[in-house]
PDB file of C-alpha atoms and ligand atoms in Angstrom:
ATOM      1  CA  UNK A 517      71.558 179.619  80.312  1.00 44.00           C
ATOM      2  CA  UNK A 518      70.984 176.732  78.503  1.00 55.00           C
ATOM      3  CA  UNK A 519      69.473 173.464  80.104  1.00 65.00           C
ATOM      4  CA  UNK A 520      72.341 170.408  79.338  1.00 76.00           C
ATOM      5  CA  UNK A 521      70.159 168.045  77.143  1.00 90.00           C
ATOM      6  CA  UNK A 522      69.270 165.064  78.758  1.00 95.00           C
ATOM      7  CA  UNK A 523      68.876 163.109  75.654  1.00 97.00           C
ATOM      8  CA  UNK A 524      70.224 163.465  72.216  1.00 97.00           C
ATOM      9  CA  UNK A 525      70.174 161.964  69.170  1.00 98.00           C
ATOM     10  CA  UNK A 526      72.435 162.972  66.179  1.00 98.00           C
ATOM     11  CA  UNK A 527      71.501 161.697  62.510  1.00 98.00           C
ATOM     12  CA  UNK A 528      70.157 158.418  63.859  1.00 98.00           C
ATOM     13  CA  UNK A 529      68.893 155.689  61.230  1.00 98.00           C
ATOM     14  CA  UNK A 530      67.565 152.483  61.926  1.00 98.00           C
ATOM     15  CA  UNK A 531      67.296 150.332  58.776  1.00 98.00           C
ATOM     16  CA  UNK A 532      65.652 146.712  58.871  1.00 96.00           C
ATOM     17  CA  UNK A 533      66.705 144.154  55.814  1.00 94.00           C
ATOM     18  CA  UNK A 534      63.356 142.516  55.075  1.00 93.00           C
ATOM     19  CA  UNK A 535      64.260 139.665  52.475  1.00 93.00           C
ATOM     20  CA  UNK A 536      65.496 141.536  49.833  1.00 94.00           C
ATOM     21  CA  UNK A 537      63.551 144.875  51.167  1.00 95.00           C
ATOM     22  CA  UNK A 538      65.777 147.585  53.160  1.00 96.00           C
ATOM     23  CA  UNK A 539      62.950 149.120  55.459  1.00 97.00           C
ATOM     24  CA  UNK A 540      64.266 152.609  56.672  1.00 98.00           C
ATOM     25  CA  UNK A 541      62.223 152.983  60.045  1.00 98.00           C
ATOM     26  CA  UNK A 542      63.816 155.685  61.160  1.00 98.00           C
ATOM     27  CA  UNK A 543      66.147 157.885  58.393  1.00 98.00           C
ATOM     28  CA  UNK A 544      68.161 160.687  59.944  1.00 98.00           C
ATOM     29  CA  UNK A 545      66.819 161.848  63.287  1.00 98.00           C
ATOM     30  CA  UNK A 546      68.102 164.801  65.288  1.00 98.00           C
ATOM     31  CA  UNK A 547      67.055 165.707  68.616  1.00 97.00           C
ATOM     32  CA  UNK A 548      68.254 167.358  71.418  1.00 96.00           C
ATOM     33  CA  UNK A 549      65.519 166.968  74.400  1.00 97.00           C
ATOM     34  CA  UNK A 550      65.953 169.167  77.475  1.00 95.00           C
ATOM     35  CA  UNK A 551      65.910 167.789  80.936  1.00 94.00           C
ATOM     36  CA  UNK A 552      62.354 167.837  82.759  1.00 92.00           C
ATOM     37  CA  UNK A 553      60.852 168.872  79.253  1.00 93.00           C
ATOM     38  CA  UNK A 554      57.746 167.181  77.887  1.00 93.00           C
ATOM     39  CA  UNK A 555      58.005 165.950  74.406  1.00 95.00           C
ATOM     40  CA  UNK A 556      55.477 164.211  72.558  1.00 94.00           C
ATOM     41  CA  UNK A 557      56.154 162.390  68.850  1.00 96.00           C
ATOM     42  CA  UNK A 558      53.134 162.352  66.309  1.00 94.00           C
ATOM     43  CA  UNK A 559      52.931 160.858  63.393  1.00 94.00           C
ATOM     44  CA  UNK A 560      51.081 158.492  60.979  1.00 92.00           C
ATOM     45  CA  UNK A 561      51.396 154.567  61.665  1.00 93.00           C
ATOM     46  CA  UNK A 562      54.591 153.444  60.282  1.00 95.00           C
ATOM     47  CA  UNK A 563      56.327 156.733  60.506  1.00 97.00           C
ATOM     48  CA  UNK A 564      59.511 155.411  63.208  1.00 97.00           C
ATOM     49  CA  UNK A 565      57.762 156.449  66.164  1.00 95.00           C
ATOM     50  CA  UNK A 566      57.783 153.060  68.369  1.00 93.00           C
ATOM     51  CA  UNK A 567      61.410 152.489  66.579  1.00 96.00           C
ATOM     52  CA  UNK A 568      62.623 155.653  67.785  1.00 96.00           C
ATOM     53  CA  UNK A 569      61.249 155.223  71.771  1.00 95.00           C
ATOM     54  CA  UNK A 570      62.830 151.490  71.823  1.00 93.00           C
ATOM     55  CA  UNK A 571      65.948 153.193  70.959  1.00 96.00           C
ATOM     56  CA  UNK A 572      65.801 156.545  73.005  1.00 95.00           C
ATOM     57  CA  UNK A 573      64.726 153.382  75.707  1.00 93.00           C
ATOM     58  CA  UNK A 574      68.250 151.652  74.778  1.00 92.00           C
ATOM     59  CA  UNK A 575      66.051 148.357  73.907  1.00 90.00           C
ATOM     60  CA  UNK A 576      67.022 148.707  70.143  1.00 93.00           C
ATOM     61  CA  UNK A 577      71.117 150.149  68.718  1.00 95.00           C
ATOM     62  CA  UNK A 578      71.202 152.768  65.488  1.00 97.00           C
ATOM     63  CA  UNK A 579      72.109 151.424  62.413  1.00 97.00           C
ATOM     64  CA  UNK A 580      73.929 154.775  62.472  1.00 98.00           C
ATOM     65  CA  UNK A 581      73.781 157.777  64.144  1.00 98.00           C
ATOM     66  CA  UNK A 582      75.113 159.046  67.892  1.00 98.00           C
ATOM     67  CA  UNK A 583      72.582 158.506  71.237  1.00 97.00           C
ATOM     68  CA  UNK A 584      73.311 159.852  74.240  1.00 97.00           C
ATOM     69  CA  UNK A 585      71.388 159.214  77.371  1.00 95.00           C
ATOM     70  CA  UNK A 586      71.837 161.411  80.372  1.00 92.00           C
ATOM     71  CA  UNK A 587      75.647 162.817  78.438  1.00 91.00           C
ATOM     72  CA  UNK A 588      76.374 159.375  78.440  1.00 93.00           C
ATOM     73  CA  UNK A 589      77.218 157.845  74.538  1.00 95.00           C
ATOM     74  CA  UNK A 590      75.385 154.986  74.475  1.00 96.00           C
ATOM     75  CA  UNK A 591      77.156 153.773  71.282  1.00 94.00           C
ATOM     76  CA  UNK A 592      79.290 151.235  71.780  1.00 92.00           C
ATOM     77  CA  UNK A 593      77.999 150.140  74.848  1.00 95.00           C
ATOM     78  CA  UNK A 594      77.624 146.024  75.645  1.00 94.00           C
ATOM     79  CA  UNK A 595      74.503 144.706  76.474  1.00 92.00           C
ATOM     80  CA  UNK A 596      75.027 144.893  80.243  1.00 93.00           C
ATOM     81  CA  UNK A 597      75.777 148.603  79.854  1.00 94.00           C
ATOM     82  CA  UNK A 598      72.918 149.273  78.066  1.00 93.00           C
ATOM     83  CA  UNK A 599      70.685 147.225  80.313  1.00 90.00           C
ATOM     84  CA  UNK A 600      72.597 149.242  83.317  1.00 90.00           C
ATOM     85  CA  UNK A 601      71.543 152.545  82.070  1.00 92.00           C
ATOM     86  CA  UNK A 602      67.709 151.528  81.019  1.00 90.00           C
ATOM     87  CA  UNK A 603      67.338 150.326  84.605  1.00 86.00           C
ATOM     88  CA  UNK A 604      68.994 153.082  86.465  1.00 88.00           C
ATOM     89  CA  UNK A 605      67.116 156.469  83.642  1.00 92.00           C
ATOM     90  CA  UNK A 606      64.481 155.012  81.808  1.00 92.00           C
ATOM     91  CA  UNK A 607      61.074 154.081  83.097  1.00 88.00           C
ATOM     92  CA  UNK A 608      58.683 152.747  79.753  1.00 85.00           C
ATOM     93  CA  UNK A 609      55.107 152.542  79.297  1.00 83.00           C
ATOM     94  CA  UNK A 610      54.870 150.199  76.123  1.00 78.00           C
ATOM     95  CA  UNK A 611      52.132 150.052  73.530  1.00 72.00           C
ATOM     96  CA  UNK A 612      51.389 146.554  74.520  1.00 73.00           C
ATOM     97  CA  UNK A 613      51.749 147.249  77.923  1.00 74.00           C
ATOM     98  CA  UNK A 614      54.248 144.068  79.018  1.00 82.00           C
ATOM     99  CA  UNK A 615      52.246 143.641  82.466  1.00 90.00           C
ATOM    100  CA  UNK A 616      53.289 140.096  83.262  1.00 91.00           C
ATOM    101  CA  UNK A 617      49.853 138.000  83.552  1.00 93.00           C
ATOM    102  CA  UNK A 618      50.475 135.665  86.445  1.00 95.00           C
ATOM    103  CA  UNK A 619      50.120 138.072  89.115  1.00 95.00           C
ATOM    104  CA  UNK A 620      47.700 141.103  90.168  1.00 96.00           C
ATOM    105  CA  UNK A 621      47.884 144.560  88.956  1.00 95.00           C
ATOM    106  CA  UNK A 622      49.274 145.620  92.623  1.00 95.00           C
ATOM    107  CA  UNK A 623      52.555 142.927  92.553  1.00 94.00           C
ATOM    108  CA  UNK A 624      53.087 144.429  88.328  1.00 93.00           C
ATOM    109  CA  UNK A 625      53.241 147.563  90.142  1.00 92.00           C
ATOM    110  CA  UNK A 626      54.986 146.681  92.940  1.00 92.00           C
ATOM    111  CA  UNK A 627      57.730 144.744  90.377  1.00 87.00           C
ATOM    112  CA  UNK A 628      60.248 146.977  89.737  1.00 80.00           C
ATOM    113  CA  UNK A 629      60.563 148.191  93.016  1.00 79.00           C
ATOM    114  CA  UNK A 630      61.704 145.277  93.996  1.00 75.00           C
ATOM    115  CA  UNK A 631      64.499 145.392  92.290  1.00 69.00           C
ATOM    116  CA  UNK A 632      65.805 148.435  93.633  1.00 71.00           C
ATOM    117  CA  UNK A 633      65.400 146.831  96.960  1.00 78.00           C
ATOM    118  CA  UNK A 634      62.612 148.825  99.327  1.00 83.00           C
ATOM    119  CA  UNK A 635      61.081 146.527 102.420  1.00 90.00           C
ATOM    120  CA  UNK A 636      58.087 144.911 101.161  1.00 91.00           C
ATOM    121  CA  UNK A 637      55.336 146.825 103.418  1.00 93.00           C
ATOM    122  CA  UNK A 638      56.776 150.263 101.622  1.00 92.00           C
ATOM    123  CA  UNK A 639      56.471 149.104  98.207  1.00 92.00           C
ATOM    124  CA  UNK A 640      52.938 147.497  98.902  1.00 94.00           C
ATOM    125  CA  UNK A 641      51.356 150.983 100.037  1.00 94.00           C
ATOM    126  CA  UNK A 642      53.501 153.045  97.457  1.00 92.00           C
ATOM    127  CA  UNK A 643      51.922 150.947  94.835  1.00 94.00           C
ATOM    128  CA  UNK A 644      48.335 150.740  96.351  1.00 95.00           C
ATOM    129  CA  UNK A 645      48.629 154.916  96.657  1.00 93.00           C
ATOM    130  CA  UNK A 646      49.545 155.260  93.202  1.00 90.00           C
ATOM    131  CA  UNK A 647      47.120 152.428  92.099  1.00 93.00           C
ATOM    132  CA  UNK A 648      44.245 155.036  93.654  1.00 92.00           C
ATOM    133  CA  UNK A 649      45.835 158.254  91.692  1.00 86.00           C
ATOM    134  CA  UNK A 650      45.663 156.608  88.380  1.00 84.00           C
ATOM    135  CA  UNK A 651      42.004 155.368  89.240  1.00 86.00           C
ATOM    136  CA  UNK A 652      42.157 151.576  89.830  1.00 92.00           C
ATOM    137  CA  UNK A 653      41.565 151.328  93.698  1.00 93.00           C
ATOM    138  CA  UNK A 654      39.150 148.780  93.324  1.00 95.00           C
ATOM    139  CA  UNK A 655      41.272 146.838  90.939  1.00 95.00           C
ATOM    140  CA  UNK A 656      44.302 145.879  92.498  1.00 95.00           C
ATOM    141  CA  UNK A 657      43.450 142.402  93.223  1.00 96.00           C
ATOM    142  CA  UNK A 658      42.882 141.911  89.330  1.00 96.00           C
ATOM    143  CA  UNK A 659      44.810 139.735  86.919  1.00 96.00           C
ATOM    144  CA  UNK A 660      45.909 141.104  83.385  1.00 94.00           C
ATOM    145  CA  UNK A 661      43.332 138.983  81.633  1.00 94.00           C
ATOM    146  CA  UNK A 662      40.898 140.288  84.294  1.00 95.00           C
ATOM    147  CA  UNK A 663      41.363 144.083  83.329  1.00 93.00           C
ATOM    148  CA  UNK A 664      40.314 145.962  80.144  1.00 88.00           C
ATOM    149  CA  UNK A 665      42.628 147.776  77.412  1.00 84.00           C
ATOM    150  CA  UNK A 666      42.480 150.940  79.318  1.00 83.00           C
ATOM    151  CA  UNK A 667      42.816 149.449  83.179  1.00 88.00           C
ATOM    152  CA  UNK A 668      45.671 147.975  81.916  1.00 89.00           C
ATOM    153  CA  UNK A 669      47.437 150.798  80.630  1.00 85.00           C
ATOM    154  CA  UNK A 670      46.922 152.379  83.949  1.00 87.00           C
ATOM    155  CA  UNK A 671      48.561 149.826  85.292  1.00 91.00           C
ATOM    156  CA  UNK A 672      51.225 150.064  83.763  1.00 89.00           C
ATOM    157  CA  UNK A 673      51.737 153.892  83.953  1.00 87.00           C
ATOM    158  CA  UNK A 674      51.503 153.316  87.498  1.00 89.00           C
ATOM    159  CA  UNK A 675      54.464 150.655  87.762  1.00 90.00           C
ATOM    160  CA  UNK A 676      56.832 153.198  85.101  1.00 87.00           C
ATOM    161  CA  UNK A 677      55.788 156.082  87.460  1.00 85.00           C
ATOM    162  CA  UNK A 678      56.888 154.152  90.625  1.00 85.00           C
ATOM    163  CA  UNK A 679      60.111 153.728  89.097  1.00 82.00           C
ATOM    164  CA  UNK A 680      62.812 155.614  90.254  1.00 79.00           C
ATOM    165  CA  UNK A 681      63.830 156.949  86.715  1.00 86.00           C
ATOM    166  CA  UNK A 682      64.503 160.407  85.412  1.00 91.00           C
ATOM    167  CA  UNK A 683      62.844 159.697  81.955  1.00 94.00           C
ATOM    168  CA  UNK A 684      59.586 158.305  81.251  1.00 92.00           C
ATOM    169  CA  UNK A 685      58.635 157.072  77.638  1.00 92.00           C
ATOM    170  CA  UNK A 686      55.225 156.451  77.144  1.00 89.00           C
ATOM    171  CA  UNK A 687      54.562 154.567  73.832  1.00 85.00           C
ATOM    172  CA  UNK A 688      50.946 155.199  72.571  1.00 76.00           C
ATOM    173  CA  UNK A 689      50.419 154.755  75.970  1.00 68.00           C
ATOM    174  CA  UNK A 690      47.359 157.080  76.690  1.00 68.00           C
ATOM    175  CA  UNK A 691      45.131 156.283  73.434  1.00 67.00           C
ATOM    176  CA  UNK A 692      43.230 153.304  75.059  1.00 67.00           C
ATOM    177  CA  UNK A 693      42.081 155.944  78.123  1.00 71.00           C
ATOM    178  CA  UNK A 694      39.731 158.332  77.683  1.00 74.00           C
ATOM    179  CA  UNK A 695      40.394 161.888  77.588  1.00 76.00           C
ATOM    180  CA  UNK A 696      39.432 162.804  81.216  1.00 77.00           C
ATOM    181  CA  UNK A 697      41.835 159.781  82.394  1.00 74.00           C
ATOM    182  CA  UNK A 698      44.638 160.730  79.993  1.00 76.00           C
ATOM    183  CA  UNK A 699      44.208 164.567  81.405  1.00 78.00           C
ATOM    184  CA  UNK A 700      44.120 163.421  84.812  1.00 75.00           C
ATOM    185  CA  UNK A 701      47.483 161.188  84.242  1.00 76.00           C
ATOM    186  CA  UNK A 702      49.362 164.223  82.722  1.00 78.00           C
ATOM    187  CA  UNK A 703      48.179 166.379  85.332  1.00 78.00           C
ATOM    188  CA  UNK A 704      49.371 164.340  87.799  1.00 76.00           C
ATOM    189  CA  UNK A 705      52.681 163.970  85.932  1.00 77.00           C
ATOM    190  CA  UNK A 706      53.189 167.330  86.043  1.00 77.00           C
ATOM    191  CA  UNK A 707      52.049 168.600  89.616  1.00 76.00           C
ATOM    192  CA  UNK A 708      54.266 164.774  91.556  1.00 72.00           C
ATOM    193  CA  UNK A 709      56.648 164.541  89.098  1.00 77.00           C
ATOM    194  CA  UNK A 710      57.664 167.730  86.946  1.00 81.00           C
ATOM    195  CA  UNK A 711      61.436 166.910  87.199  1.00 87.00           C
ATOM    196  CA  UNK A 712      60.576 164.165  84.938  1.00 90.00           C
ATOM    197  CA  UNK A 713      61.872 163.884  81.483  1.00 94.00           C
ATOM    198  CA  UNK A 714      58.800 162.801  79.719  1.00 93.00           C
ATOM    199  CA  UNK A 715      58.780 161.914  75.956  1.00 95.00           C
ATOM    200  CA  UNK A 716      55.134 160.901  74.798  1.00 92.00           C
ATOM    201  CA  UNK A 717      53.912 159.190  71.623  1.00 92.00           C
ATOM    202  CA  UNK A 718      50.044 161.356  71.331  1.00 88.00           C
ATOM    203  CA  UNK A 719      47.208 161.522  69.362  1.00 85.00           C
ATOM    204  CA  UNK A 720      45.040 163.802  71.201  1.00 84.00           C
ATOM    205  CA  UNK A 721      45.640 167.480  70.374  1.00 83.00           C
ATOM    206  CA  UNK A 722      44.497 168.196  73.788  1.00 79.00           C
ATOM    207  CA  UNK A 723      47.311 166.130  75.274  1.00 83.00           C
ATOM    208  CA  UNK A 724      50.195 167.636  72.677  1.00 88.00           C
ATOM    209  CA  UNK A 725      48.829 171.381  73.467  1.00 86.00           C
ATOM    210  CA  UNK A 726      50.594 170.823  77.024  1.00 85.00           C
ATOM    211  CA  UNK A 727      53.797 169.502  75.347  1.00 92.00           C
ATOM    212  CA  UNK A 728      57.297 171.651  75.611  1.00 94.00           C
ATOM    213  CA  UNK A 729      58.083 170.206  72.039  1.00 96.00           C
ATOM    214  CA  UNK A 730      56.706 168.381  69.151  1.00 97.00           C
ATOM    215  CA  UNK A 731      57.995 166.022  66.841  1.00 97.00           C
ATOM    216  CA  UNK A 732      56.432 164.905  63.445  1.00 97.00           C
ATOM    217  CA  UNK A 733      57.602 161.990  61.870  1.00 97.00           C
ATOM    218  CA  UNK A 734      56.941 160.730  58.743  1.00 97.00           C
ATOM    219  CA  UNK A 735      58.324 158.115  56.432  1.00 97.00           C
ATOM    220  CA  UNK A 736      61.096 157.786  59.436  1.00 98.00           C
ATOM    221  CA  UNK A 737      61.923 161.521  58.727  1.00 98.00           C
ATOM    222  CA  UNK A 738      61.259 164.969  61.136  1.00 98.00           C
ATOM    223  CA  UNK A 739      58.530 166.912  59.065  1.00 97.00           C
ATOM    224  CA  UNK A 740      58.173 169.255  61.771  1.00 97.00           C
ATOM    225  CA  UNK A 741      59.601 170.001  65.242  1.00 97.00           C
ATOM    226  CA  UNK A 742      58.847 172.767  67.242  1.00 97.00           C
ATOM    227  CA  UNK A 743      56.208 174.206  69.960  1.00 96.00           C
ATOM    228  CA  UNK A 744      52.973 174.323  69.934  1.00 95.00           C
ATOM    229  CA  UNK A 745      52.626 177.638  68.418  1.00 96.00           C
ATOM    230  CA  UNK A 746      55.458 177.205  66.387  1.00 97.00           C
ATOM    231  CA  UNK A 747      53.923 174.266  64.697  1.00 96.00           C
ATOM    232  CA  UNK A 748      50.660 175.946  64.525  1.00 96.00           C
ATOM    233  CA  UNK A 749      52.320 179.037  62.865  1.00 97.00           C
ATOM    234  CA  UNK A 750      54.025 176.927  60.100  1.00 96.00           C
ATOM    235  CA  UNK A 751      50.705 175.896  58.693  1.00 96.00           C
ATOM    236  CA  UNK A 752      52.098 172.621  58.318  1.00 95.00           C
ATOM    237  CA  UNK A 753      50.925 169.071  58.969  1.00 94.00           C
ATOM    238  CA  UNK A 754      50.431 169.884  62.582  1.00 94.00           C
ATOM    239  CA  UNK A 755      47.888 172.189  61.809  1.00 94.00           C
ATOM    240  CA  UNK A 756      46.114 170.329  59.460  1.00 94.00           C
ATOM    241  CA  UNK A 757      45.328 167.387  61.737  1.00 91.00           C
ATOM    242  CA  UNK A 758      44.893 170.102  65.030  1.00 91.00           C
ATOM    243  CA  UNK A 759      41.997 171.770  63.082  1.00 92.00           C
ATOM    244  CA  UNK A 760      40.840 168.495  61.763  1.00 91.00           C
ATOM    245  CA  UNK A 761      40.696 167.145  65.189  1.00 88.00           C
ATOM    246  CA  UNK A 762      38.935 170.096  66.548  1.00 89.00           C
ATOM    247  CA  UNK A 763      35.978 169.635  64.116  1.00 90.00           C
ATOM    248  CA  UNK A 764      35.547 166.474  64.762  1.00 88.00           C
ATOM    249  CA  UNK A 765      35.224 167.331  68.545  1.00 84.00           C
ATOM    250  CA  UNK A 766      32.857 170.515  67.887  1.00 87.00           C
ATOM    251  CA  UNK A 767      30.976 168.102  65.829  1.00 90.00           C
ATOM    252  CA  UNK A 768      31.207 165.411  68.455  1.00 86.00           C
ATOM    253  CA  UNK A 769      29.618 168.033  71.173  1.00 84.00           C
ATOM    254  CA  UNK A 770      26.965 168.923  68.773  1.00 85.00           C
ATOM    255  CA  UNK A 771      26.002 165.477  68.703  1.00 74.00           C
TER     256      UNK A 771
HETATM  257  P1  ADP B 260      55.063 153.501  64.359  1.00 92.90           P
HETATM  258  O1  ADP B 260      55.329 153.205  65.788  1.00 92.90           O
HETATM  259  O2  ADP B 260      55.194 154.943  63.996  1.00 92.90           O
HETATM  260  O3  ADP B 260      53.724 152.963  63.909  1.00 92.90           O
HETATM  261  P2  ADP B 260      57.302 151.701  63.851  1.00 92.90           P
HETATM  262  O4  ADP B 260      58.449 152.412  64.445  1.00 92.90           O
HETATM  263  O5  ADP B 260      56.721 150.576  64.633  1.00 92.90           O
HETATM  264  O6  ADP B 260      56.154 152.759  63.463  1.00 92.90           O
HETATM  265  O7  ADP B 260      57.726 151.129  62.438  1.00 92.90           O
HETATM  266  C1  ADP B 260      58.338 151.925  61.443  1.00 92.90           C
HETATM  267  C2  ADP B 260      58.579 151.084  60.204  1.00 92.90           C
HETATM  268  O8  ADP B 260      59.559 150.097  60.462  1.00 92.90           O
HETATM  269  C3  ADP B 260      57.360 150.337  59.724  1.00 92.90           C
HETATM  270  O9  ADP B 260      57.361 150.342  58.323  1.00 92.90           O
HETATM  271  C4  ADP B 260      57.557 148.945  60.266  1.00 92.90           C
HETATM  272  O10 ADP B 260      56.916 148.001  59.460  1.00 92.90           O
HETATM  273  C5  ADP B 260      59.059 148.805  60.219  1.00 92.90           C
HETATM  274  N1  ADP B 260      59.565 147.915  61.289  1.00 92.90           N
HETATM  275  C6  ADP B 260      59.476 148.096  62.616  1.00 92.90           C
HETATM  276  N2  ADP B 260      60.064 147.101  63.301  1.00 92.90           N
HETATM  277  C7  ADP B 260      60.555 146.250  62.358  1.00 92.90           C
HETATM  278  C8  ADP B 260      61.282 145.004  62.413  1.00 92.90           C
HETATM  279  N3  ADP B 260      61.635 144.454  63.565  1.00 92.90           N
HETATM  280  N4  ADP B 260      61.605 144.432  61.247  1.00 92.90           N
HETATM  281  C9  ADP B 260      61.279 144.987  60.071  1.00 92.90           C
HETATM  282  N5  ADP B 260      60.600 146.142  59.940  1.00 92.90           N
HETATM  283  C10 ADP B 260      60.242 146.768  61.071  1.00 92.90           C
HETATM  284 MG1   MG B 261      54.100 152.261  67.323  1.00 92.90          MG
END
């Protein structure tokens, strides 16, 4: 049996005009992505990655190509469609994390769930709880401004997690943490919410190792998709940076 694909992209471009400069961020992308799969995107800086979660996140349109989100086209769609479907699938970690900086870390949690309209006392412990799981129990009370790179990330992996939305895009979202955090985040991920699409820029080969799929972009262009030991077996790219990163950990440990 084959699992309907939750997402899919067919020959997607998205091309910027830059003065007189056409910028191809993303140049012919295919992807099918399975439903509760975990997929994370690697690639250099530059190479479409951001570009291609705004528009799997229906916050940017192709220049060309087909998107579907949940086997719904999203081509074609107005803006109140597309602002329908984000709210209703899509929860999204961003790289600059978007925490609004007026209020605490528990009402940025607490945020979207407003929206969806739960009674005030139920979103307050529902975000506290999750506050604790991502390690920021004695943060809560703390404005934006008040919390480092990596508190705030947590943050605001706690408020997409709280969401009530089937996929969960996390854009460079774990590189500010360190390791033990990002492990405990992903393990967490998987044991509460494993019917979760997830789709996960990464650096860390430690983090991709537990990915379904992997995706590496370059220039805007797949170099290499596959699994783990797929990617590993090519001899590719993949590998190069997994064995470079795993010297520089052995030589890390040896001090
Ligand atoms: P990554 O996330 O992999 O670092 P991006 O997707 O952010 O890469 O960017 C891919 C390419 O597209 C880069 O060359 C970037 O400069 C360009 N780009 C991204 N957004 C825009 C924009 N709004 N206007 C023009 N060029 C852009
Ligand atoms: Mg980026």
């Amino acid at each position: 049996m084959t699992q309907k694909p939750v997402i899919q992209l067919i020959d997607v471009r998205r091309y910027y005009l830059v003065g007189d400069y056409l910028v191809k961020a993303l140049d012919g992308v295919s992807l099918s992505i399975p439903k509760g799969s975990f997929t994370a995107i690697m690639g250099p800086s530059g190479s479409g990655k951001s570009t291609m979660m705004n528009l799997i996140g229906c916050l940017d349109t192709p220049t060309s190509g087909y998107i579907t989100i949940g086997g719904e086209m999203t081509n074609g769609m107005n803006e109140t469609e597309l602002a329908y479907l984000r709210n209703e699938k899509i929860g999204f970690v961003f790289q600059q994390f978007n925490l609004l900086g007026k209020i605490n870390a528990l009402e940025n949690v607490m945020t979207p769930m407003t929206y969806a309209g739960i009674p005030h006392k139920e979103r307050r412990e529902r975000a506290e709880e999750m506050l604790e799981k991502v390690g920021l129990k004695d943060r809560m009370k703390h404005l934006p401004s008040e919390l480092s790179g990596g508190q705030k990330q947590r943050t605001s992996i706690a408020r997409a997690l709280l969401k009530k939305a089937s996929i969960l895009i996390l854009d460079d979202s774990l590189s500010a943490v360190d390791t033990d955090t990002e492990d405990n985040i992903l393990a967490n991920l998987k044991k509460h919410h494993s019917d979760k699409t997830v789709i996960m820029i990464a650096h860390r080969v430690s983090t991709i190792r537990n990915a379904d799929h992997i995706l590496v972009l370059d220039k805007g262009e797949t170099l290499e998709y596959g699994t783990f030991d797929e990617l590993m077996a090519l001899n590719g790219t993949f590998k190069a940076m997994y064995d470079k990163q795993q010297l520089e950990k052995q030589l890390a440990m040896q001090g």
